[in-house]
Short mmCIF file of C-alpha atoms and ligand atoms in Angstrom, two decimals:
data_model
loop_
_atom_site.label_atom_id
_atom_site.label_comp_id
_atom_site.label_asym_id
_atom_site.label_seq_id
_atom_site.Cartn_x
_atom_site.Cartn_y
_atom_site.Cartn_z
CA THR A 142 0.00 0.00 0.00
CA SER A 143 1.09 3.56 -0.62
CA PRO A 144 2.59 5.52 2.25
CA LEU A 145 1.23 8.75 0.81
CA SER A 146 -1.40 10.80 2.57
CA ASP A 147 -4.92 11.14 1.21
CA ARG A 148 -4.22 14.86 1.11
CA VAL A 149 -1.53 14.59 -1.54
CA THR A 150 -3.09 11.62 -3.32
CA VAL A 151 -6.25 13.55 -4.24
CA MET A 152 -4.23 16.59 -5.32
CA GLN A 153 -3.83 17.24 -9.05
CA GLU A 154 -0.47 18.12 -10.51
CA SER A 155 -0.68 21.62 -11.95
CA ALA A 156 -1.86 21.18 -15.56
CA THR A 157 0.28 24.03 -16.78
CA ILE A 158 3.36 22.43 -15.27
CA ALA A 159 2.43 19.02 -16.74
CA MET A 160 2.07 20.52 -20.22
CA ALA A 161 5.38 22.36 -19.89
CA LYS A 162 7.02 19.02 -19.04
CA LYS A 163 5.73 17.39 -22.27
CA CYS A 164 6.81 20.44 -24.18
CA ARG A 165 10.37 20.23 -22.82
CA GLU A 166 10.55 16.57 -23.87
CA LEU A 167 9.80 17.51 -27.48
CA ILE A 168 12.29 20.37 -27.38
CA ALA A 169 14.92 17.94 -26.06
CA GLN A 170 14.26 15.84 -29.19
CA GLY A 171 15.30 18.87 -31.22
CA LEU A 172 11.80 19.95 -32.29
CA ASP A 173 10.99 23.64 -32.71
CA VAL A 174 8.16 23.81 -30.18
CA ILE A 175 6.62 27.19 -29.35
CA ASN A 176 5.64 27.10 -25.71
CA LEU A 177 2.46 29.05 -25.02
CA SER A 178 1.47 27.00 -21.99
CA PHE A 179 3.20 29.02 -19.28
CA GLY A 180 1.96 32.11 -17.47
CA GLU A 181 5.25 33.87 -17.57
CA PRO A 182 6.37 37.27 -18.86
CA ASP A 183 9.12 36.92 -21.47
CA PHE A 184 10.68 40.19 -20.30
CA GLN A 185 13.77 40.49 -18.14
CA THR A 186 13.35 41.80 -14.60
CA PRO A 187 14.18 45.54 -14.76
CA GLN A 188 17.85 46.29 -14.07
CA TYR A 189 17.23 48.57 -11.06
CA ILE A 190 15.56 45.65 -9.29
CA LYS A 191 18.46 43.29 -10.05
CA ASP A 192 20.85 45.95 -8.75
CA ALA A 193 18.97 46.15 -5.45
CA ALA A 194 19.30 42.38 -5.01
CA LYS A 195 23.05 42.56 -5.66
CA GLN A 196 23.32 45.43 -3.22
CA ALA A 197 21.49 43.44 -0.54
CA LEU A 198 24.06 40.67 -0.91
CA ASP A 199 26.96 43.11 -0.79
CA ASP A 200 25.45 44.68 2.33
CA GLY A 201 25.39 41.26 3.95
CA PHE A 202 21.61 41.41 4.22
CA THR A 203 21.42 37.64 4.50
CA PHE A 204 19.67 36.91 7.80
CA TYR A 205 16.20 35.83 8.85
CA THR A 206 13.68 38.64 8.49
CA PRO A 207 10.45 39.15 10.44
CA VAL A 208 7.95 36.51 9.24
CA ALA A 209 5.58 39.05 7.70
CA GLY A 210 8.36 40.94 5.93
CA ILE A 211 10.88 43.70 6.60
CA PRO A 212 9.28 46.90 7.94
CA ASP A 213 10.39 49.05 4.97
CA LEU A 214 8.80 46.69 2.50
CA ARG A 215 5.53 46.43 4.45
CA GLN A 216 5.41 50.23 4.54
CA ALA A 217 6.18 50.46 0.81
CA ILE A 218 3.31 48.04 0.14
CA CYS A 219 0.98 50.27 2.19
CA ASP A 220 2.20 53.24 0.11
CA LYS A 221 1.51 51.27 -3.08
CA PHE A 222 -2.05 50.48 -1.98
CA LYS A 223 -2.60 54.15 -1.19
CA ARG A 224 -1.13 55.37 -4.49
CA ASP A 225 -2.65 52.81 -6.86
CA ASN A 226 -5.82 51.69 -5.09
CA GLN A 227 -6.74 54.53 -2.70
CA LEU A 228 -6.68 51.98 0.12
CA ASP A 229 -5.43 52.74 3.63
CA PHE A 230 -3.53 49.91 5.29
CA GLN A 231 -1.12 49.86 8.21
CA PRO A 232 2.03 47.70 8.03
CA ASN A 233 0.51 45.22 10.53
CA GLN A 234 -2.11 44.42 7.87
CA ILE A 235 0.48 43.31 5.32
CA VAL A 236 2.03 39.82 5.06
CA VAL A 237 4.85 39.33 2.56
CA SER A 238 5.14 35.77 1.21
CA THR A 239 7.00 33.50 -1.18
CA GLY A 240 4.94 34.48 -4.19
CA ALA A 241 1.30 35.48 -4.41
CA LYS A 242 0.70 31.74 -4.41
CA GLN A 243 1.76 31.41 -0.79
CA ALA A 244 -0.27 34.50 0.13
CA LEU A 245 -3.36 32.82 -1.37
CA ALA A 246 -2.61 29.53 0.39
CA ASN A 247 -2.06 31.32 3.73
CA ALA A 248 -5.43 33.02 3.41
CA VAL A 249 -7.32 29.85 2.46
CA MET A 250 -5.68 27.84 5.25
CA SER A 251 -6.39 30.62 7.74
CA LEU A 252 -10.06 31.09 6.89
CA VAL A 253 -11.55 27.78 5.74
CA ASN A 254 -12.72 25.08 8.13
CA PRO A 255 -13.38 21.50 7.00
CA GLY A 256 -16.65 21.30 5.08
CA GLU A 257 -17.00 25.03 4.52
CA GLU A 258 -17.75 26.12 0.98
CA VAL A 259 -15.55 28.33 -1.12
CA ILE A 260 -17.19 29.81 -4.20
CA VAL A 261 -14.54 29.88 -6.89
CA PHE A 262 -15.38 32.12 -9.83
CA SER A 263 -14.86 29.93 -12.87
CA PRO A 264 -12.88 29.73 -15.13
CA TYR A 265 -10.33 30.01 -12.33
CA TRP A 266 -6.62 29.81 -11.82
CA VAL A 267 -5.57 26.16 -11.48
CA SER A 268 -4.36 26.31 -7.88
CA TYR A 269 -7.49 27.74 -6.25
CA GLU A 270 -9.41 24.49 -6.19
CA GLU A 271 -6.47 22.44 -4.90
CA MET A 272 -5.80 24.97 -2.12
CA VAL A 273 -9.40 24.68 -0.97
CA LYS A 274 -9.09 20.88 -0.98
CA LEU A 275 -5.90 21.13 1.10
CA ALA A 276 -7.89 23.06 3.70
CA ASP A 277 -10.59 20.31 3.59
CA GLY A 278 -13.01 22.91 2.26
CA VAL A 279 -15.50 22.33 -0.53
CA ALA A 280 -14.74 24.22 -3.72
CA VAL A 281 -17.93 25.35 -5.45
CA PRO A 282 -17.15 26.53 -8.98
CA LEU A 283 -19.47 29.27 -10.17
CA VAL A 284 -19.25 29.53 -13.94
CA GLY A 285 -19.49 32.85 -15.77
CA SER A 286 -21.02 32.84 -19.23
CA LEU A 287 -19.10 33.24 -22.48
CA GLU A 288 -21.48 36.08 -23.42
CA ASN A 289 -20.35 37.93 -20.29
CA GLU A 290 -16.63 37.25 -20.96
CA TYR A 291 -16.91 34.52 -18.31
CA LYS A 292 -17.44 37.08 -15.56
CA VAL A 293 -19.63 35.85 -12.71
CA THR A 294 -22.54 38.21 -12.03
CA ALA A 295 -23.85 39.44 -8.69
CA ALA A 296 -27.12 37.58 -9.33
CA GLN A 297 -25.23 34.33 -9.88
CA LEU A 298 -23.30 34.89 -6.68
CA GLU A 299 -26.44 35.61 -4.68
CA ALA A 300 -27.98 32.34 -5.88
CA ALA A 301 -24.84 30.32 -5.05
CA ILE A 302 -24.33 31.47 -1.46
CA THR A 303 -25.46 28.99 1.19
CA GLU A 304 -25.17 29.04 4.96
CA ARG A 305 -21.97 27.00 4.59
CA THR A 306 -20.30 29.55 2.29
CA LYS A 307 -17.19 31.02 3.89
CA LEU A 308 -15.23 32.58 1.07
CA ILE A 309 -15.31 33.64 -2.55
CA MET A 310 -12.14 33.59 -4.70
CA TYR A 311 -11.49 35.28 -8.00
CA SER A 312 -8.78 37.01 -10.03
CA SER A 313 -9.22 40.29 -11.89
CA PRO A 314 -7.65 40.73 -14.37
CA CYS A 315 -8.46 37.05 -14.71
CA ASN A 316 -6.14 34.16 -15.43
CA PRO A 317 -7.17 32.40 -17.71
CA THR A 318 -9.80 34.60 -19.41
CA GLY A 319 -8.24 38.07 -19.26
CA ALA A 320 -11.56 39.51 -18.08
CA VAL A 321 -11.47 42.60 -15.84
CA PHE A 322 -14.30 43.43 -13.45
CA SER A 323 -15.64 46.98 -13.80
CA ARG A 324 -16.46 49.21 -10.83
CA GLU A 325 -20.14 48.59 -11.42
CA GLU A 326 -19.77 44.81 -11.52
CA LEU A 327 -17.62 44.62 -8.39
CA GLY A 328 -19.90 47.09 -6.63
CA ALA A 329 -22.83 44.75 -7.27
CA ILE A 330 -20.80 41.83 -5.92
CA ALA A 331 -19.92 43.91 -2.84
CA GLU A 332 -23.64 44.56 -2.32
CA VAL A 333 -24.34 40.83 -2.34
CA LEU A 334 -21.54 40.19 0.14
CA ALA A 335 -22.85 42.97 2.37
CA ARG A 336 -26.04 40.94 2.76
CA HIS A 337 -24.08 37.85 3.85
CA PRO A 338 -21.81 38.84 6.72
CA GLN A 339 -20.33 35.34 7.13
CA VAL A 340 -18.78 35.41 3.63
CA TYR A 341 -15.23 36.66 3.05
CA ALA A 342 -13.52 37.42 -0.27
CA LEU A 343 -10.07 36.61 -1.57
CA ALA A 344 -9.32 39.08 -4.36
CA ASP A 345 -6.32 38.04 -6.46
CA GLU A 346 -4.98 41.17 -8.15
CA ILE A 347 -1.64 39.77 -9.34
CA TYR A 348 -2.33 40.99 -12.93
CA GLU A 349 -3.32 44.48 -11.77
CA TYR A 350 -0.74 46.26 -13.91
CA ILE A 351 -1.46 44.21 -17.04
CA ASN A 352 -4.70 45.93 -17.89
CA PHE A 353 -5.76 47.23 -21.31
CA VAL A 354 -9.01 48.93 -20.26
CA GLY A 355 -7.48 51.32 -17.78
CA GLU A 356 -9.31 51.13 -14.52
CA HIS A 357 -8.35 48.53 -11.96
CA VAL A 358 -10.92 48.17 -9.22
CA SER A 359 -10.25 46.49 -5.86
CA LEU A 360 -13.12 44.86 -4.01
CA ALA A 361 -11.64 46.32 -0.80
CA GLN A 362 -12.53 49.79 -2.13
CA PHE A 363 -16.17 49.15 -1.25
CA PRO A 364 -16.63 50.25 2.39
CA GLU A 365 -19.45 47.80 3.13
CA VAL A 366 -17.13 44.80 2.65
CA ARG A 367 -13.66 46.29 3.25
CA ASN A 368 -13.18 44.34 6.50
CA ARG A 369 -13.93 41.01 4.85
CA VAL A 370 -11.69 41.30 1.79
CA ILE A 371 -8.20 39.83 1.62
CA THR A 372 -6.33 41.45 -1.26
CA VAL A 373 -3.47 39.50 -2.83
CA ASN A 374 -0.87 40.99 -5.13
CA GLY A 375 2.80 40.49 -5.95
CA PHE A 376 5.73 41.12 -8.23
CA SER A 377 5.72 38.14 -10.62
CA LYS A 378 3.64 39.57 -13.44
CA GLY A 379 3.82 43.37 -13.17
CA TYR A 380 7.60 43.46 -12.62
CA ALA A 381 8.49 40.29 -14.57
CA MET A 382 9.79 38.61 -11.40
CA THR A 383 8.32 35.10 -11.56
CA GLY A 384 11.46 33.35 -10.39
CA TRP A 385 12.07 35.71 -7.49
CA ARG A 386 9.06 34.37 -5.55
CA LEU A 387 7.69 37.44 -3.87
CA GLY A 388 4.06 38.32 -3.18
CA TYR A 389 1.87 39.74 -0.42
CA LEU A 390 -1.60 40.13 1.00
CA ALA A 391 -3.43 42.89 2.84
CA ALA A 392 -6.23 42.13 5.28
CA ARG A 393 -7.69 43.31 8.54
CA PRO A 394 -5.21 42.83 11.40
CA ASP A 395 -6.60 39.61 12.89
CA ILE A 396 -6.65 37.87 9.51
CA ALA A 397 -3.21 39.18 8.58
CA TYR A 398 -1.88 37.93 11.91
CA ALA A 399 -3.40 34.48 11.29
CA CYS A 400 -1.68 34.33 7.88
CA GLU A 401 1.60 35.37 9.51
CA LYS A 402 1.21 32.59 12.08
CA MET A 403 0.48 30.05 9.32
CA GLN A 404 3.56 31.15 7.40
CA SER A 405 5.71 31.16 10.57
CA GLN A 406 5.24 27.41 10.90
CA ILE A 407 5.82 26.57 7.24
CA THR A 408 8.40 28.84 5.62
CA SER A 409 9.09 31.86 7.91
CA GLY A 410 9.83 35.19 6.24
CA THR A 411 10.61 34.98 2.55
CA SER A 412 14.16 35.58 1.28
CA SER A 413 15.79 38.72 2.69
CA ILE A 414 17.43 39.52 -0.65
CA MET A 415 14.19 39.29 -2.57
CA GLN A 416 12.49 41.57 -0.08
CA ARG A 417 15.10 44.27 -0.69
CA ALA A 418 14.54 43.80 -4.43
CA GLY A 419 10.78 44.12 -3.94
CA LEU A 420 11.29 47.32 -1.98
CA ALA A 421 13.28 48.78 -4.88
CA ALA A 422 10.65 47.58 -7.37
CA LEU A 423 7.85 49.39 -5.53
CA ARG A 424 9.90 52.55 -5.01
CA GLY A 425 10.49 52.58 -8.77
CA GLY A 426 6.72 52.85 -9.35
CA ARG A 427 5.04 51.22 -12.33
CA ALA A 428 6.86 52.76 -15.28
CA SER A 429 8.59 49.48 -16.20
CA ALA A 430 5.23 47.69 -16.12
CA ASP A 431 3.65 50.26 -18.39
CA GLU A 432 6.28 49.53 -21.05
CA MET A 433 5.55 45.82 -20.89
CA VAL A 434 1.80 46.42 -21.04
CA ALA A 435 2.18 48.24 -24.34
CA ALA A 436 3.82 45.08 -25.73
CA TYR A 437 1.19 42.76 -24.24
CA ARG A 438 -1.56 44.83 -25.78
CA ARG A 439 0.09 44.80 -29.21
CA ARG A 440 0.49 41.02 -28.99
CA ARG A 441 -3.10 40.52 -27.91
CA ASP A 442 -4.26 42.46 -30.94
CA LEU A 443 -1.91 40.59 -33.25
CA VAL A 444 -3.14 37.22 -31.96
CA LEU A 445 -6.82 38.16 -32.03
CA ASP A 446 -6.39 39.27 -35.61
CA ILE A 447 -5.22 35.77 -36.64
CA VAL A 448 -7.61 33.93 -34.35
CA LYS A 449 -10.70 35.68 -35.69
CA ASP A 450 -10.17 33.75 -38.93
CA ILE A 451 -9.95 30.37 -37.21
CA PRO A 452 -13.33 28.71 -37.65
CA GLY A 453 -14.81 27.32 -34.44
CA PHE A 454 -12.73 29.43 -32.05
CA LYS A 455 -14.94 31.64 -29.90
CA THR A 456 -12.55 34.05 -28.22
CA PRO A 457 -13.65 36.90 -25.95
CA THR A 458 -11.35 39.93 -26.18
CA PRO A 459 -9.13 39.92 -23.09
CA SER A 460 -9.08 43.20 -21.13
CA GLY A 461 -5.95 42.28 -19.22
CA ALA A 462 -3.36 39.60 -18.33
CA PHE A 463 -1.55 37.76 -21.15
CA TYR A 464 -3.72 34.90 -22.36
CA ILE A 465 -6.40 34.16 -24.88
CA PHE A 466 -9.01 31.61 -23.89
CA PRO A 467 -10.97 30.39 -26.91
CA GLU A 468 -13.94 28.05 -26.65
CA VAL A 469 -12.94 25.19 -28.95
CA SER A 470 -15.68 22.58 -28.61
CA ALA A 471 -16.48 22.85 -32.36
CA TYR A 472 -13.46 20.56 -32.86
CA PHE A 473 -14.64 17.82 -30.51
CA GLY A 474 -15.57 14.68 -32.44
CA ARG A 475 -13.38 15.58 -35.42
CA THR A 476 -10.75 13.21 -36.77
CA ALA A 477 -7.02 13.84 -37.06
CA PRO A 478 -5.04 12.75 -40.17
CA ASP A 479 -3.73 9.72 -38.23
CA GLY A 480 -7.31 8.57 -37.59
CA ARG A 481 -7.47 9.59 -33.96
CA THR A 482 -10.58 11.34 -32.69
CA ILE A 483 -10.38 14.62 -30.82
CA GLY A 484 -12.63 13.87 -27.84
CA ASN A 485 -11.93 16.89 -25.66
CA ALA A 486 -9.71 19.91 -25.12
CA MET A 487 -6.88 17.79 -23.75
CA ASP A 488 -6.87 15.75 -27.00
CA LEU A 489 -6.85 18.99 -28.96
CA ALA A 490 -3.95 20.37 -26.88
CA LEU A 491 -1.96 17.17 -27.52
CA TYR A 492 -2.84 17.24 -31.21
CA LEU A 493 -1.63 20.84 -31.50
CA LEU A 494 1.52 20.02 -29.58
CA ASN A 495 2.42 17.14 -31.92
CA GLU A 496 1.10 18.57 -35.19
CA ALA A 497 1.62 22.34 -34.85
CA LEU A 498 4.45 22.11 -32.32
CA VAL A 499 2.57 24.65 -30.24
CA SER A 500 2.10 23.98 -26.56
CA ALA A 501 -1.08 25.29 -24.88
CA VAL A 502 -3.20 24.11 -21.94
CA SER A 503 -6.60 22.42 -21.92
CA GLY A 504 -9.28 24.42 -20.11
CA GLU A 505 -10.16 21.43 -17.92
CA ALA A 506 -7.79 22.49 -15.14
CA PHE A 507 -9.31 25.97 -15.16
CA GLY A 508 -12.83 24.60 -14.76
CA ALA A 509 -13.64 25.18 -18.44
CA PRO A 510 -13.35 21.87 -20.32
CA ASN A 511 -14.54 23.37 -23.63
CA CYS A 512 -11.73 25.91 -23.75
CA MET A 513 -7.99 26.14 -24.26
CA ARG A 514 -5.56 28.67 -22.85
CA PHE A 515 -2.77 30.13 -24.98
CA SER A 516 -0.29 32.52 -23.39
CA THR A 517 0.46 35.67 -25.40
CA ALA A 518 3.66 36.34 -23.45
CA ALA A 519 6.02 35.56 -26.34
CA SER A 520 7.64 37.64 -29.07
CA ASP A 521 5.46 39.00 -31.88
CA GLU A 522 7.27 36.73 -34.38
CA LYS A 523 6.76 33.61 -32.29
CA LEU A 524 3.10 34.41 -31.71
CA ALA A 525 2.44 35.02 -35.39
CA GLU A 526 4.17 31.77 -36.32
CA ALA A 527 2.43 29.81 -33.55
CA PHE A 528 -1.08 30.86 -34.51
CA ARG A 529 -0.36 30.39 -38.22
CA ARG A 530 0.61 26.80 -37.39
CA VAL A 531 -2.40 26.31 -35.12
CA LYS A 532 -4.72 27.50 -37.85
CA ALA A 533 -3.13 25.19 -40.45
CA SER A 534 -3.24 22.18 -38.13
CA LEU A 535 -6.87 22.74 -37.19
CA ALA A 536 -7.75 22.90 -40.87
CA LYS A 537 -6.51 19.29 -41.20
CA LEU A 538 -9.14 17.98 -38.80
CA ALA A 539 -11.96 16.28 -40.67
N1 PLP B 280 -2.62 34.17 -9.09
C1 PLP B 280 -2.77 34.03 -10.40
C2 PLP B 280 -4.10 34.31 -10.99
C3 PLP B 280 -1.69 33.61 -11.20
O1 PLP B 280 -1.85 33.45 -12.52
C4 PLP B 280 -0.45 33.33 -10.59
C5 PLP B 280 0.70 32.84 -11.38
O2 PLP B 280 0.59 32.26 -12.42
C6 PLP B 280 -0.34 33.50 -9.22
C7 PLP B 280 -1.43 33.93 -8.50
C8 PLP B 280 0.94 33.19 -8.49
O3 PLP B 280 1.84 34.22 -8.51
P1 PLP B 280 3.27 34.08 -7.87
O4 PLP B 280 4.20 33.68 -8.96
O5 PLP B 280 3.57 35.44 -7.32
O6 PLP B 280 3.21 33.06 -6.79
#
C-alpha cells in the first residue's frame, strides 16, 4: 500500500506544469516547439531591481527577516495600496510571502474550516481548487457565461451562497480569461456580500498592472465589505519577477496575523534579498510595467487578428493579463489525419503540440473543459508563427 497521505493523493499536478514538461521533452528531441502553456512574462526583470538584489548581498543582508516581511517593504506596500488603489492599510495588515501563491494559500488555510464552501469564480486559476481541498473545504465553482466574458454576475453569486459559504475567490484581471471586473460589476458583488456577513472574499490582483481597459478596481474599495476582503498581489507579473518568488496580502489585522502565524510554521519570512529587491521595485513605481503592457496589448491584438479567422474558435477579447481563452468545442468529435478522434480539449492540446508544435493548456484544469488557454507572453514573431501553425493544423481535422 502507498505511504502517501490522502491529502496529496487527491491533489492534481498543476496542468500548466504538466504541459510544460511534455513540451520540454519535445524540445529535447530537437523539435521547434513554441511554448504558449506558461503564465510567464518573457521580459527580463528591470535592471534597477536586479541591482537592489546585488546590493542586498553586498550589504550582507542575509539573515532571517520578520515573518511578515521587513518593515520598509511592508510600509512600501501600504504606500503602493494608497497610491494605486486609494486603500489605507497599516504595516501590521500586510504579510509578505514566497509568491502570491503562498499569500493565497495562507489566506485559504487561515479562513476555511473542514466542510466550509468556497465559491470559486470559474474559469479560475488552477491552484485555487487544490488549495481549498488542502484546507478540507469544498470548492464550489461558479461559472461565468461566455457572453459575459466569463465574468460571474452578482445575481449568480447571490444564488450560489449557502449558509456554509465562507469565502469567494477570483482574479481580476483574470487568469485564464483576461476579463477585468468593472467598478459597477464589483460594486454589485460587494452589495451581495454585504447581505451575507459570514462570507469573506479573496481578491487576487496579481495581474493588476497588465490591464488594457485602464481602470483597476479592488473589491476592498467598497466600504461595506472592506473588512472582509483579503487582497493578494505580488511582483511576478507586473515586474516580470516570476522566479524571485515574492508576493503579499493585505487584510484586517486579525486575519493578517493568522496568515503570519500560518507562514511562521511553514516557511518563515521569505528571502531577505528578494524583499530588498521588492522594496526597490515598488519605489520605482510602475513605469517598467507600463512599457511591458504596451507590448502585451500589441500582442493581444496581433493574436486576435489571426484567431478571428480560425473557424470554431470563440474568443472573448481579453481586457488584461496575457492569455487568450478560446472556446474550442467545435473541434470535438473531429478526426485527425492519423485517424485519432479529438474527444476533448486535452486531446486537442496534444494534437496541437504534436502537429503544430505549439504547446497550450486544456481548459479542464481551469474549470472550463470546452476551452484552451494560450499565453500571449512571447515575441510577436513567435506568436504570429504559432497561430499560423495552429490555424493550419486545425484545418486538417476532418
Ligand atoms: N494568481 C494568479 C491568478 C496567477 O496566474 C499566478 C501565477 O501564475 C499567481 C497567483 C501566483 O503568482 P506568484 O508567482 O507570485 O506566486
